[in-house]
Amino acid sequence: MDTRSGDKSEGAVGNSGGGRVRTAALAGVRALVLAVVAPVGSITLFVLSVVSLVLVSVGIGIVTTPWVLAAVRGFANWRRLVAAQWSGVRIPPAYRPVPKGANPWRRCFHLLGDPATWRDLMWLPVDFTAGFVTALLPAALLTYPFEGFALGAGLWQVFTDGTRVGWWYGFVPVSGQLSALGAAALGAALLVTGVYTAPLLLRVHFLLTRSVLASGQGELAERVRVLTETRRDAVDTSAAELRRIERDLHDGAQARLVAMGMDLGTVEALIEKDPAKAKQLLAQARKSSAEALTELRDLVRGIHPPVLAERGLGDAVRALALRMPISTEADVDLPGRPEAPVESAAYFAVSEVLTNAVKHSGADRIWVDVHHTPEHGGMLRIAVTDNGHGGASIGAGSGLSGVERRLGTFDGVLAVSSPAGGPTMVTMEIPCELS
């Protein structure tokens, strides 16, 4: 009798069971993180928001409210990011762009006039009440059973001498070894339930979040609005890029080429009358041509770096890290290449975030992590972390708003975690497949 097929079946079952346990354990750890972080962050931000809004009437809140609301948005965007990463629940942001150069008064009331701001504020109390419960439940189903196992193993003797009920485990009164074994049996039932339901319950937590944070408009209408905004941003960015290229050509390479042409005309007139002077002008023209070539190469690199076109995003990010004036480590794991537009957007987003870190963070080390996961249709995930003094936020003049708009063209998400004192982590996620 051939037992190989039976062995394979048993191995597959074992692997499936082991994978289910690992998935459930990971979901439990993530749920526990949410159960700890969610109420602390939500309660703190809710109290700060209420106080700041009350202070608007006396003028102080006009200055503080934009900063508080920026922190609320950052917290909500972090939740959007982990919802997509951990459970595949996408919660698209629907914030109205803040006008550039707006004074504190206009900025404050623009934010207060944005429906997405009020959805964020309504979400905070939901998050530290129902959100806390839905996050705690999968973690409890996977940890509470071990108390039942401990009681069944003899811990019940600490609470009773067997003549009275000394402890309740769930609905089981523990008064002796037999009832302690009943508690262990209940713990086993809860653990099995947790293994099968923890990922689903974690997804319920994020679906609750989406029900409050997502726009009340229809999905199609919201999609049209987002596409309209991202198209406008893309057109504006393209126009600004064309103006920059024209300015750089006019002020740089074009001016040098004109000067070189004039030098060559003078050489033509002096080559017989004053050969020494003509030789000097030829050397100057050669130098101008080399400088013009360097400027043209820099300009081309700014439009689409050759290393990006030739070797892909991974090597382009590594080359970018090597050019940074502070120590930068790049960890890249990409088994293929994204589409060219996504690749370009990701590269320039990383470049902008690194430039911000060098200019503003005060860090002496930066870490860049780039990897792709095939789950949920494929996600390109990039994290840039520095050990600086923190305080970075979207919309605070740091350039991160531009990065967010650039990624938004591809349905990408940007999240910033930057507490005072650091460290700062900027996480970017772009849906895409690799070739």
Tab-separated table of C-alpha atoms in Angstrom:
chain	number	residue	atom	x	y	z
A	1	MET	CA	0.000	0.000	0.000
A	2	ASP	CA	1.363	3.464	-0.960
A	3	THR	CA	1.241	5.801	2.043
A	4	ARG	CA	2.832	8.831	0.387
A	5	SER	CA	-0.465	10.507	-0.515
A	6	GLY	CA	-1.685	9.982	3.042
A	7	ASP	CA	1.516	11.524	4.399
A	8	LYS	CA	1.054	14.526	2.120
A	9	SER	CA	-2.520	14.936	3.282
A	10	GLU	CA	-1.523	14.827	6.917
A	11	GLY	CA	1.288	17.322	6.246
A	12	ALA	CA	-1.116	19.665	4.498
A	13	VAL	CA	-3.547	19.446	7.396
A	14	GLY	CA	-0.720	20.081	9.851
A	15	ASN	CA	0.516	23.062	7.863
A	16	SER	CA	-3.016	24.410	7.550
A	17	GLY	CA	-3.578	24.044	11.296
A	18	GLY	CA	-0.225	25.621	12.104
A	19	GLY	CA	-0.908	28.477	9.683
A	20	ARG	CA	-4.311	29.073	11.239
A	21	VAL	CA	-2.790	29.238	14.720
A	22	ARG	CA	-0.052	31.629	13.574
A	23	THR	CA	-2.598	33.844	11.826
A	24	ALA	CA	-4.815	33.878	14.907
A	25	ALA	CA	-1.867	34.610	17.208
A	26	LEU	CA	-0.757	37.507	14.988
A	27	ALA	CA	-4.313	38.867	14.932
A	28	GLY	CA	-4.434	38.587	18.737
A	29	VAL	CA	-1.183	40.522	19.175
A	30	ARG	CA	-2.351	43.221	16.774
A	31	ALA	CA	-5.710	43.434	18.541
A	32	LEU	CA	-3.925	43.781	21.883
A	33	VAL	CA	-1.824	46.633	20.480
A	34	LEU	CA	-5.005	48.353	19.319
A	35	ALA	CA	-6.718	47.745	22.657
A	36	VAL	CA	-3.845	49.529	24.418
A	37	VAL	CA	-3.096	52.294	21.915
A	38	ALA	CA	-6.648	53.094	20.758
A	39	PRO	CA	-8.153	54.313	24.052
A	40	VAL	CA	-5.032	56.219	25.097
A	41	GLY	CA	-4.706	58.018	21.757
A	42	SER	CA	-8.437	58.554	21.221
A	43	ILE	CA	-9.175	59.864	24.710
A	44	THR	CA	-6.156	62.198	24.673
A	45	LEU	CA	-6.973	63.608	21.238
A	46	PHE	CA	-10.691	63.908	22.017
A	47	VAL	CA	-10.011	65.915	25.184
A	48	LEU	CA	-7.490	68.138	23.402
A	49	SER	CA	-9.937	68.686	20.527
A	50	VAL	CA	-12.811	69.670	22.825
A	51	VAL	CA	-10.621	72.057	24.819
A	52	SER	CA	-9.152	73.606	21.677
A	53	LEU	CA	-12.582	74.080	20.071
A	54	VAL	CA	-13.896	75.747	23.224
A	55	LEU	CA	-10.893	78.082	23.183
A	56	VAL	CA	-11.680	79.183	19.609
A	57	SER	CA	-14.184	81.656	21.064
A	58	VAL	CA	-11.404	83.470	22.940
A	59	GLY	CA	-8.902	83.335	20.077
A	60	ILE	CA	-6.438	80.828	21.512
A	61	GLY	CA	-8.108	77.925	19.751
A	62	ILE	CA	-7.560	79.549	16.354
A	63	VAL	CA	-3.852	78.851	16.790
A	64	THR	CA	-4.090	75.487	18.581
A	65	THR	CA	-6.971	73.880	16.671
A	66	PRO	CA	-5.091	73.314	13.366
A	67	TRP	CA	-2.298	71.553	15.239
A	68	VAL	CA	-4.681	69.399	17.255
A	69	LEU	CA	-6.722	68.488	14.172
A	70	ALA	CA	-3.508	67.628	12.319
A	71	ALA	CA	-2.698	65.187	15.139
A	72	VAL	CA	-6.226	63.737	14.910
A	73	ARG	CA	-5.800	63.255	11.159
A	74	GLY	CA	-2.432	61.615	11.694
A	75	PHE	CA	-3.966	59.188	14.201
A	76	ALA	CA	-6.861	58.439	11.835
A	77	ASN	CA	-4.475	57.941	8.909
A	78	TRP	CA	-2.428	55.509	10.991
A	79	ARG	CA	-5.604	53.533	11.616
A	80	ARG	CA	-6.384	53.610	7.884
A	81	LEU	CA	-2.931	52.257	7.174
A	82	VAL	CA	-3.078	49.344	9.642
A	83	ALA	CA	-6.633	48.560	8.537
A	84	ALA	CA	-5.351	48.008	4.995
A	85	GLN	CA	-2.209	46.188	6.108
A	86	TRP	CA	-3.697	43.941	8.779
A	87	SER	CA	-7.179	43.143	7.444
A	88	GLY	CA	-7.382	44.439	3.895
A	89	VAL	CA	-10.013	47.041	4.864
A	90	ARG	CA	-9.398	50.206	2.835
A	91	ILE	CA	-10.635	53.488	4.305
A	92	PRO	CA	-9.872	56.220	1.755
A	93	PRO	CA	-9.165	59.662	3.217
A	94	ALA	CA	-11.509	62.406	2.019
A	95	TYR	CA	-9.867	65.567	3.381
A	96	ARG	CA	-10.184	68.835	1.542
A	97	PRO	CA	-6.754	70.310	0.730
A	98	VAL	CA	-5.777	73.264	2.917
A	99	PRO	CA	-5.021	76.430	0.850
A	100	LYS	CA	-1.329	77.182	0.621
A	101	GLY	CA	-0.167	80.140	2.660
A	102	ALA	CA	-3.422	80.340	4.616
A	103	ASN	CA	-3.230	82.415	7.816
A	104	PRO	CA	-4.154	80.736	11.136
A	105	TRP	CA	-7.712	82.126	11.064
A	106	ARG	CA	-8.450	80.870	7.555
A	107	ARG	CA	-6.671	77.576	8.190
A	108	CYS	CA	-8.649	76.944	11.370
A	109	PHE	CA	-12.054	77.602	9.846
A	110	HIS	CA	-11.185	75.730	6.659
A	111	LEU	CA	-10.483	72.641	8.746
A	112	LEU	CA	-13.659	73.144	10.770
A	113	GLY	CA	-15.630	73.436	7.538
A	114	ASP	CA	-14.369	70.088	6.268
A	115	PRO	CA	-16.901	67.268	6.881
A	116	ALA	CA	-13.996	64.813	7.180
A	117	THR	CA	-12.790	66.718	10.270
A	118	TRP	CA	-16.096	66.135	12.044
A	119	ARG	CA	-16.085	62.474	11.042
A	120	ASP	CA	-12.660	62.174	12.669
A	121	LEU	CA	-13.919	63.850	15.839
A	122	MET	CA	-17.019	61.638	15.969
A	123	TRP	CA	-14.829	58.584	15.458
A	124	LEU	CA	-12.674	59.303	18.538
A	125	PRO	CA	-15.360	58.482	21.182
A	126	VAL	CA	-16.469	55.479	19.118
A	127	ASP	CA	-12.866	54.308	19.050
A	128	PHE	CA	-12.318	54.405	22.803
A	129	THR	CA	-15.670	52.709	23.531
A	130	ALA	CA	-16.950	50.255	20.918
A	131	GLY	CA	-13.580	50.247	19.153
A	132	PHE	CA	-11.839	49.273	22.383
A	133	VAL	CA	-14.289	46.398	22.944
A	134	THR	CA	-13.948	45.050	19.387
A	135	ALA	CA	-10.151	45.232	19.660
A	136	LEU	CA	-10.043	43.634	23.102
A	137	LEU	CA	-12.349	40.705	22.253
A	138	PRO	CA	-10.018	38.759	19.890
A	139	ALA	CA	-7.087	39.351	22.254
A	140	ALA	CA	-9.139	38.126	25.221
A	141	LEU	CA	-10.301	34.983	23.401
A	142	LEU	CA	-6.672	33.996	22.891
A	143	THR	CA	-5.281	34.938	26.328
A	144	TYR	CA	-8.154	34.334	28.803
A	145	PRO	CA	-8.145	30.530	28.201
A	146	PHE	CA	-4.716	30.219	29.832
A	147	GLU	CA	-6.237	31.250	33.153
A	148	GLY	CA	-8.617	28.294	32.847
A	149	PHE	CA	-5.689	25.980	32.070
A	150	ALA	CA	-3.808	27.286	35.107
A	151	LEU	CA	-6.830	26.668	37.342
A	152	GLY	CA	-7.172	23.128	36.003
A	153	ALA	CA	-3.451	22.543	36.655
A	154	GLY	CA	-3.842	23.327	40.354
A	155	LEU	CA	-4.011	27.105	40.696
A	156	TRP	CA	-7.526	26.705	42.139
A	157	GLN	CA	-5.923	25.669	45.454
A	158	VAL	CA	-4.681	29.251	45.927
A	159	PHE	CA	-8.278	30.514	46.063
A	160	THR	CA	-10.141	27.764	47.943
A	161	ASP	CA	-9.608	24.699	50.108
A	162	GLY	CA	-12.339	22.763	48.270
A	163	THR	CA	-15.153	23.624	50.726
A	164	ARG	CA	-16.428	26.801	49.062
A	165	VAL	CA	-16.424	28.712	45.790
A	166	GLY	CA	-13.172	30.642	45.786
A	167	TRP	CA	-13.037	31.874	42.199
A	168	TRP	CA	-15.233	32.280	39.140
A	169	TYR	CA	-13.867	31.512	35.706
A	170	GLY	CA	-16.410	32.925	33.307
A	171	PHE	CA	-19.660	31.305	34.434
A	172	VAL	CA	-17.884	28.343	36.106
A	173	PRO	CA	-17.654	28.515	39.945
A	174	VAL	CA	-14.324	26.993	40.946
A	175	SER	CA	-14.456	25.196	44.295
A	176	GLY	CA	-12.309	22.106	43.731
A	177	GLN	CA	-10.385	20.022	41.203
A	178	LEU	CA	-13.474	18.860	39.305
A	179	SER	CA	-14.811	22.384	38.783
A	180	ALA	CA	-11.269	23.539	37.948
A	181	LEU	CA	-11.184	20.953	35.163
A	182	GLY	CA	-14.512	22.390	34.002
A	183	ALA	CA	-12.832	25.803	33.862
A	184	ALA	CA	-10.008	24.287	31.808
A	185	ALA	CA	-12.553	22.772	29.407
A	186	LEU	CA	-14.228	26.166	29.025
A	187	GLY	CA	-10.808	27.704	28.394
A	188	ALA	CA	-10.139	25.139	25.666
A	189	ALA	CA	-13.478	25.946	24.013
A	190	LEU	CA	-12.693	29.669	24.152
A	191	LEU	CA	-9.220	29.108	22.707
A	192	VAL	CA	-10.580	27.094	19.767
A	193	THR	CA	-13.179	29.813	19.190
A	194	GLY	CA	-10.437	32.459	19.294
A	195	VAL	CA	-8.219	30.596	16.817
A	196	TYR	CA	-11.072	30.442	14.306
A	197	THR	CA	-12.544	33.914	14.874
A	198	ALA	CA	-9.703	36.276	15.924
A	199	PRO	CA	-8.832	37.487	12.370
A	200	LEU	CA	-12.547	37.970	11.623
A	201	LEU	CA	-13.112	39.922	14.869
A	202	LEU	CA	-10.093	42.124	14.118
A	203	ARG	CA	-11.626	42.838	10.722
A	204	VAL	CA	-14.902	43.768	12.484
A	205	HIS	CA	-12.947	46.384	14.456
A	206	PHE	CA	-11.694	47.962	11.226
A	207	LEU	CA	-15.110	47.738	9.568
A	208	LEU	CA	-16.486	49.687	12.545
A	209	THR	CA	-13.749	52.256	12.015
A	210	ARG	CA	-14.599	52.490	8.328
A	211	SER	CA	-18.299	52.949	9.068
A	212	VAL	CA	-17.483	56.186	10.914
A	213	LEU	CA	-14.406	57.494	9.080
A	214	ALA	CA	-15.556	56.767	5.527
A	215	SER	CA	-17.375	59.491	3.662
A	216	GLY	CA	-21.165	59.409	3.795
A	217	GLN	CA	-21.281	59.831	0.038
A	218	GLY	CA	-21.811	56.822	-2.152
A	219	GLU	CA	-18.694	54.848	-2.976
A	220	LEU	CA	-18.867	55.823	-6.641
A	221	ALA	CA	-19.411	59.519	-5.848
A	222	GLU	CA	-16.503	59.457	-3.392
A	223	ARG	CA	-14.319	57.772	-5.973
A	224	VAL	CA	-15.184	60.445	-8.536
A	225	ARG	CA	-14.372	63.195	-6.027
A	226	VAL	CA	-11.012	61.674	-5.131
A	227	LEU	CA	-10.118	61.129	-8.791
A	228	THR	CA	-11.072	64.712	-9.613
A	229	GLU	CA	-8.837	66.061	-6.869
A	230	THR	CA	-5.913	63.794	-7.690
A	231	ARG	CA	-6.211	64.623	-11.396
A	232	ARG	CA	-6.127	68.337	-10.594
A	233	ASP	CA	-3.098	67.809	-8.351
A	234	ALA	CA	-1.377	65.767	-11.064
A	235	VAL	CA	-2.014	68.493	-13.660
A	236	ASP	CA	-0.729	71.191	-11.303
A	237	THR	CA	2.347	69.124	-10.478
A	238	SER	CA	3.060	68.489	-14.150
A	239	ALA	CA	2.706	72.192	-14.973
A	240	ALA	CA	5.031	73.139	-12.108
A	241	GLU	CA	7.548	70.515	-13.260
A	242	LEU	CA	7.487	71.856	-16.830
A	243	ARG	CA	8.090	75.392	-15.533
A	244	ARG	CA	10.998	74.132	-13.426
A	245	ILE	CA	12.557	72.344	-16.410
A	246	GLU	CA	12.142	75.428	-18.598
A	247	ARG	CA	13.684	77.656	-15.904
A	248	ASP	CA	16.611	75.296	-15.346
A	249	LEU	CA	17.292	75.043	-19.077
A	250	HIS	CA	17.078	78.808	-19.545
A	251	ASP	CA	19.227	79.717	-16.559
A	252	GLY	CA	21.694	76.844	-16.808
A	253	ALA	CA	22.558	74.797	-19.861
A	254	GLN	CA	21.096	77.249	-22.392
A	255	ALA	CA	23.079	80.186	-20.987
A	256	ARG	CA	26.301	78.153	-21.020
A	257	LEU	CA	25.720	76.980	-24.598
A	258	VAL	CA	25.100	80.563	-25.745
A	259	ALA	CA	28.297	81.707	-24.004
A	260	MET	CA	30.196	78.814	-25.607
A	261	GLY	CA	28.906	79.830	-29.050
A	262	MET	CA	30.076	83.392	-28.485
A	263	ASP	CA	33.509	82.149	-27.362
A	264	LEU	CA	33.824	79.985	-30.475
A	265	GLY	CA	32.912	82.986	-32.672
A	266	THR	CA	35.646	85.007	-31.009
A	267	VAL	CA	38.101	82.132	-31.462
A	268	GLU	CA	37.305	82.070	-35.180
A	269	ALA	CA	38.217	85.762	-35.425
A	270	LEU	CA	41.401	85.475	-33.303
A	271	ILE	CA	42.804	82.144	-34.465
A	272	GLU	CA	45.250	83.825	-36.907
A	273	LYS	CA	45.744	87.182	-35.178
A	274	ASP	CA	46.201	85.982	-31.561
A	275	PRO	CA	46.600	82.191	-31.335
A	276	ALA	CA	47.372	82.311	-27.576
A	277	LYS	CA	44.129	84.138	-26.817
A	278	ALA	CA	42.219	81.815	-29.133
A	279	LYS	CA	43.651	78.818	-27.295
A	280	GLN	CA	42.571	80.308	-23.970
A	281	LEU	CA	39.026	80.852	-25.251
A	282	LEU	CA	38.898	77.280	-26.602
A	283	ALA	CA	39.785	75.954	-23.152
A	284	GLN	CA	37.042	78.116	-21.658
A	285	ALA	CA	34.549	76.862	-24.259
A	286	ARG	CA	35.499	73.250	-23.474
A	287	LYS	CA	34.937	73.920	-19.774
A	288	SER	CA	31.538	75.511	-20.518
A	289	SER	CA	30.503	72.506	-22.613
A	290	ALA	CA	31.450	70.119	-19.780
A	291	GLU	CA	29.485	72.198	-17.266
A	292	ALA	CA	26.476	72.346	-19.611
A	293	LEU	CA	26.617	68.564	-20.016
A	294	THR	CA	26.729	68.096	-16.226
A	295	GLU	CA	23.727	70.379	-15.773
A	296	LEU	CA	21.786	68.537	-18.462
A	297	ARG	CA	22.544	65.211	-16.778
A	298	ASP	CA	21.384	66.604	-13.424
A	299	LEU	CA	18.231	67.893	-15.080
A	300	VAL	CA	17.516	64.504	-16.652
A	301	ARG	CA	18.167	62.821	-13.304
A	302	GLY	CA	15.595	65.130	-11.722
A	303	ILE	CA	13.009	64.217	-14.363
A	304	HIS	CA	13.602	60.447	-14.350
A	305	PRO	CA	16.838	59.131	-12.878
A	306	PRO	CA	18.670	56.774	-15.272
A	307	VAL	CA	19.273	54.265	-12.476
A	308	LEU	CA	15.503	54.104	-11.924
A	309	ALA	CA	14.812	53.425	-15.592
A	310	GLU	CA	17.637	50.931	-16.006
A	311	ARG	CA	17.741	49.048	-12.701
A	312	GLY	CA	14.416	49.645	-10.983
A	313	LEU	CA	13.122	51.087	-7.739
A	314	GLY	CA	15.254	48.953	-5.406
A	315	ASP	CA	18.624	50.026	-6.801
A	316	ALA	CA	17.402	53.609	-7.249
A	317	VAL	CA	16.488	53.811	-3.542
A	318	ARG	CA	19.857	52.290	-2.588
A	319	ALA	CA	21.643	54.865	-4.761
A	320	LEU	CA	19.556	57.600	-3.166
A	321	ALA	CA	20.549	56.376	0.306
A	322	LEU	CA	24.236	56.464	-0.630
A	323	ARG	CA	23.943	60.127	-1.655
A	324	MET	CA	22.452	61.213	1.676
A	325	PRO	CA	24.777	63.369	3.848
A	326	ILE	CA	23.885	61.314	6.949
A	327	SER	CA	24.071	57.561	7.498
A	328	THR	CA	21.175	55.925	5.630
A	329	GLU	CA	20.437	52.196	5.441
A	330	ALA	CA	18.164	50.789	2.739
A	331	ASP	CA	16.507	47.377	3.096
A	332	VAL	CA	14.775	46.486	-0.170
A	333	ASP	CA	12.873	43.287	-0.942
A	334	LEU	CA	11.176	43.547	-4.348
A	335	PRO	CA	10.877	40.362	-6.421
A	336	GLY	CA	9.841	42.396	-9.468
A	337	ARG	CA	9.170	45.915	-10.716
A	338	PRO	CA	5.998	48.024	-10.382
A	339	GLU	CA	4.598	49.876	-13.368
A	340	ALA	CA	6.745	52.835	-14.419
A	341	PRO	CA	4.384	55.586	-13.113
A	342	VAL	CA	4.077	53.897	-9.702
A	343	GLU	CA	7.825	53.309	-9.592
A	344	SER	CA	8.531	56.956	-10.359
A	345	ALA	CA	6.004	58.230	-7.806
A	346	ALA	CA	7.438	55.948	-5.118
A	347	TYR	CA	11.010	57.013	-5.880
A	348	PHE	CA	10.296	60.736	-5.699
A	349	ALA	CA	8.163	60.246	-2.585
A	350	VAL	CA	11.112	58.529	-0.867
A	351	SER	CA	13.427	61.270	-2.102
A	352	GLU	CA	11.184	63.986	-0.660
A	353	VAL	CA	10.820	62.237	2.697
A	354	LEU	CA	14.596	61.711	2.945
A	355	THR	CA	15.225	65.352	2.066
A	356	ASN	CA	12.786	66.433	4.789
A	357	ALA	CA	14.513	64.179	7.316
A	358	VAL	CA	17.933	65.590	6.459
A	359	LYS	CA	16.745	69.206	6.617
A	360	HIS	CA	14.398	69.203	9.591
A	361	SER	CA	14.743	66.125	11.815
A	362	GLY	CA	18.184	66.626	13.351
A	363	ALA	CA	18.740	62.874	12.900
A	364	ASP	CA	22.081	61.166	12.433
A	365	ARG	CA	20.652	57.899	11.094
A	366	ILE	CA	17.853	57.001	8.679
A	367	TRP	CA	16.415	53.609	7.786
A	368	VAL	CA	14.469	52.905	4.583
A	369	ASP	CA	12.457	49.705	4.213
A	370	VAL	CA	10.880	48.845	0.852
A	371	HIS	CA	8.958	45.632	0.292
A	372	HIS	CA	5.960	44.267	-1.573
A	373	THR	CA	3.249	41.939	-0.312
A	374	PRO	CA	0.916	40.047	-2.651
A	375	GLU	CA	-2.061	40.176	-0.261
A	376	HIS	CA	-5.167	42.188	-1.184
A	377	GLY	CA	-4.138	42.567	-4.824
A	378	GLY	CA	-0.558	43.592	-4.071
A	379	MET	CA	0.817	46.401	-1.914
A	380	LEU	CA	4.078	48.317	-2.191
A	381	ARG	CA	4.996	49.384	1.345
A	382	ILE	CA	7.749	51.860	2.151
A	383	ALA	CA	8.793	52.999	5.620
A	384	VAL	CA	11.316	55.793	6.260
A	385	THR	CA	12.415	56.050	9.894
A	386	ASP	CA	14.840	58.526	11.469
A	387	ASN	CA	16.128	58.994	15.029
A	388	GLY	CA	15.585	62.762	15.047
A	389	HIS	CA	13.635	64.989	17.426
A	390	GLY	CA	10.186	64.263	15.919
A	391	GLY	CA	7.344	66.712	15.469
A	392	ALA	CA	6.730	66.066	11.753
A	393	SER	CA	3.152	66.203	10.500
A	394	ILE	CA	1.239	66.352	7.248
A	395	GLY	CA	0.292	69.876	6.244
A	396	ALA	CA	2.816	71.600	8.490
A	397	GLY	CA	4.960	72.949	5.656
A	398	SER	CA	7.233	69.895	5.679
A	399	GLY	CA	6.553	68.786	2.097
A	400	LEU	CA	4.624	65.721	3.265
A	401	SER	CA	1.380	67.162	1.870
A	402	GLY	CA	2.915	67.036	-1.601
A	403	VAL	CA	3.964	63.440	-1.029
A	404	GLU	CA	0.422	62.589	0.084
A	405	ARG	CA	-1.013	64.158	-3.073
A	406	ARG	CA	1.520	62.340	-5.252
A	407	LEU	CA	0.583	58.991	-3.732
A	408	GLY	CA	-3.127	59.829	-3.839
A	409	THR	CA	-2.976	59.736	-7.638
A	410	PHE	CA	-2.394	55.985	-7.313
A	411	ASP	CA	-4.800	55.414	-4.379
A	412	GLY	CA	-1.789	55.445	-2.093
A	413	VAL	CA	-1.845	56.159	1.643
A	414	LEU	CA	0.636	58.169	3.729
A	415	ALA	CA	0.851	57.910	7.525
A	416	VAL	CA	3.192	59.789	9.840
A	417	SER	CA	4.136	58.806	13.390
A	418	SER	CA	6.355	61.507	14.892
A	419	PRO	CA	5.969	62.080	18.644
A	420	ALA	CA	7.936	64.874	20.287
A	421	GLY	CA	11.432	63.585	20.926
A	422	GLY	CA	11.223	61.124	18.048
A	423	PRO	CA	11.620	58.830	16.354
A	424	THR	CA	9.760	59.703	13.155
A	425	MET	CA	8.308	57.014	10.905
A	426	VAL	CA	6.747	57.909	7.568
A	427	THR	CA	4.902	54.965	6.043
A	428	MET	CA	3.700	54.882	2.456
A	429	GLU	CA	1.490	52.261	0.847
A	430	ILE	CA	0.613	52.021	-2.862
A	431	PRO	CA	-1.639	49.313	-4.329
A	432	CYS	CA	0.211	47.727	-7.263
A	433	GLU	CA	1.371	44.475	-8.790
A	434	LEU	CA	4.927	43.611	-9.750
A	435	SER	CA	5.968	42.490	-13.220
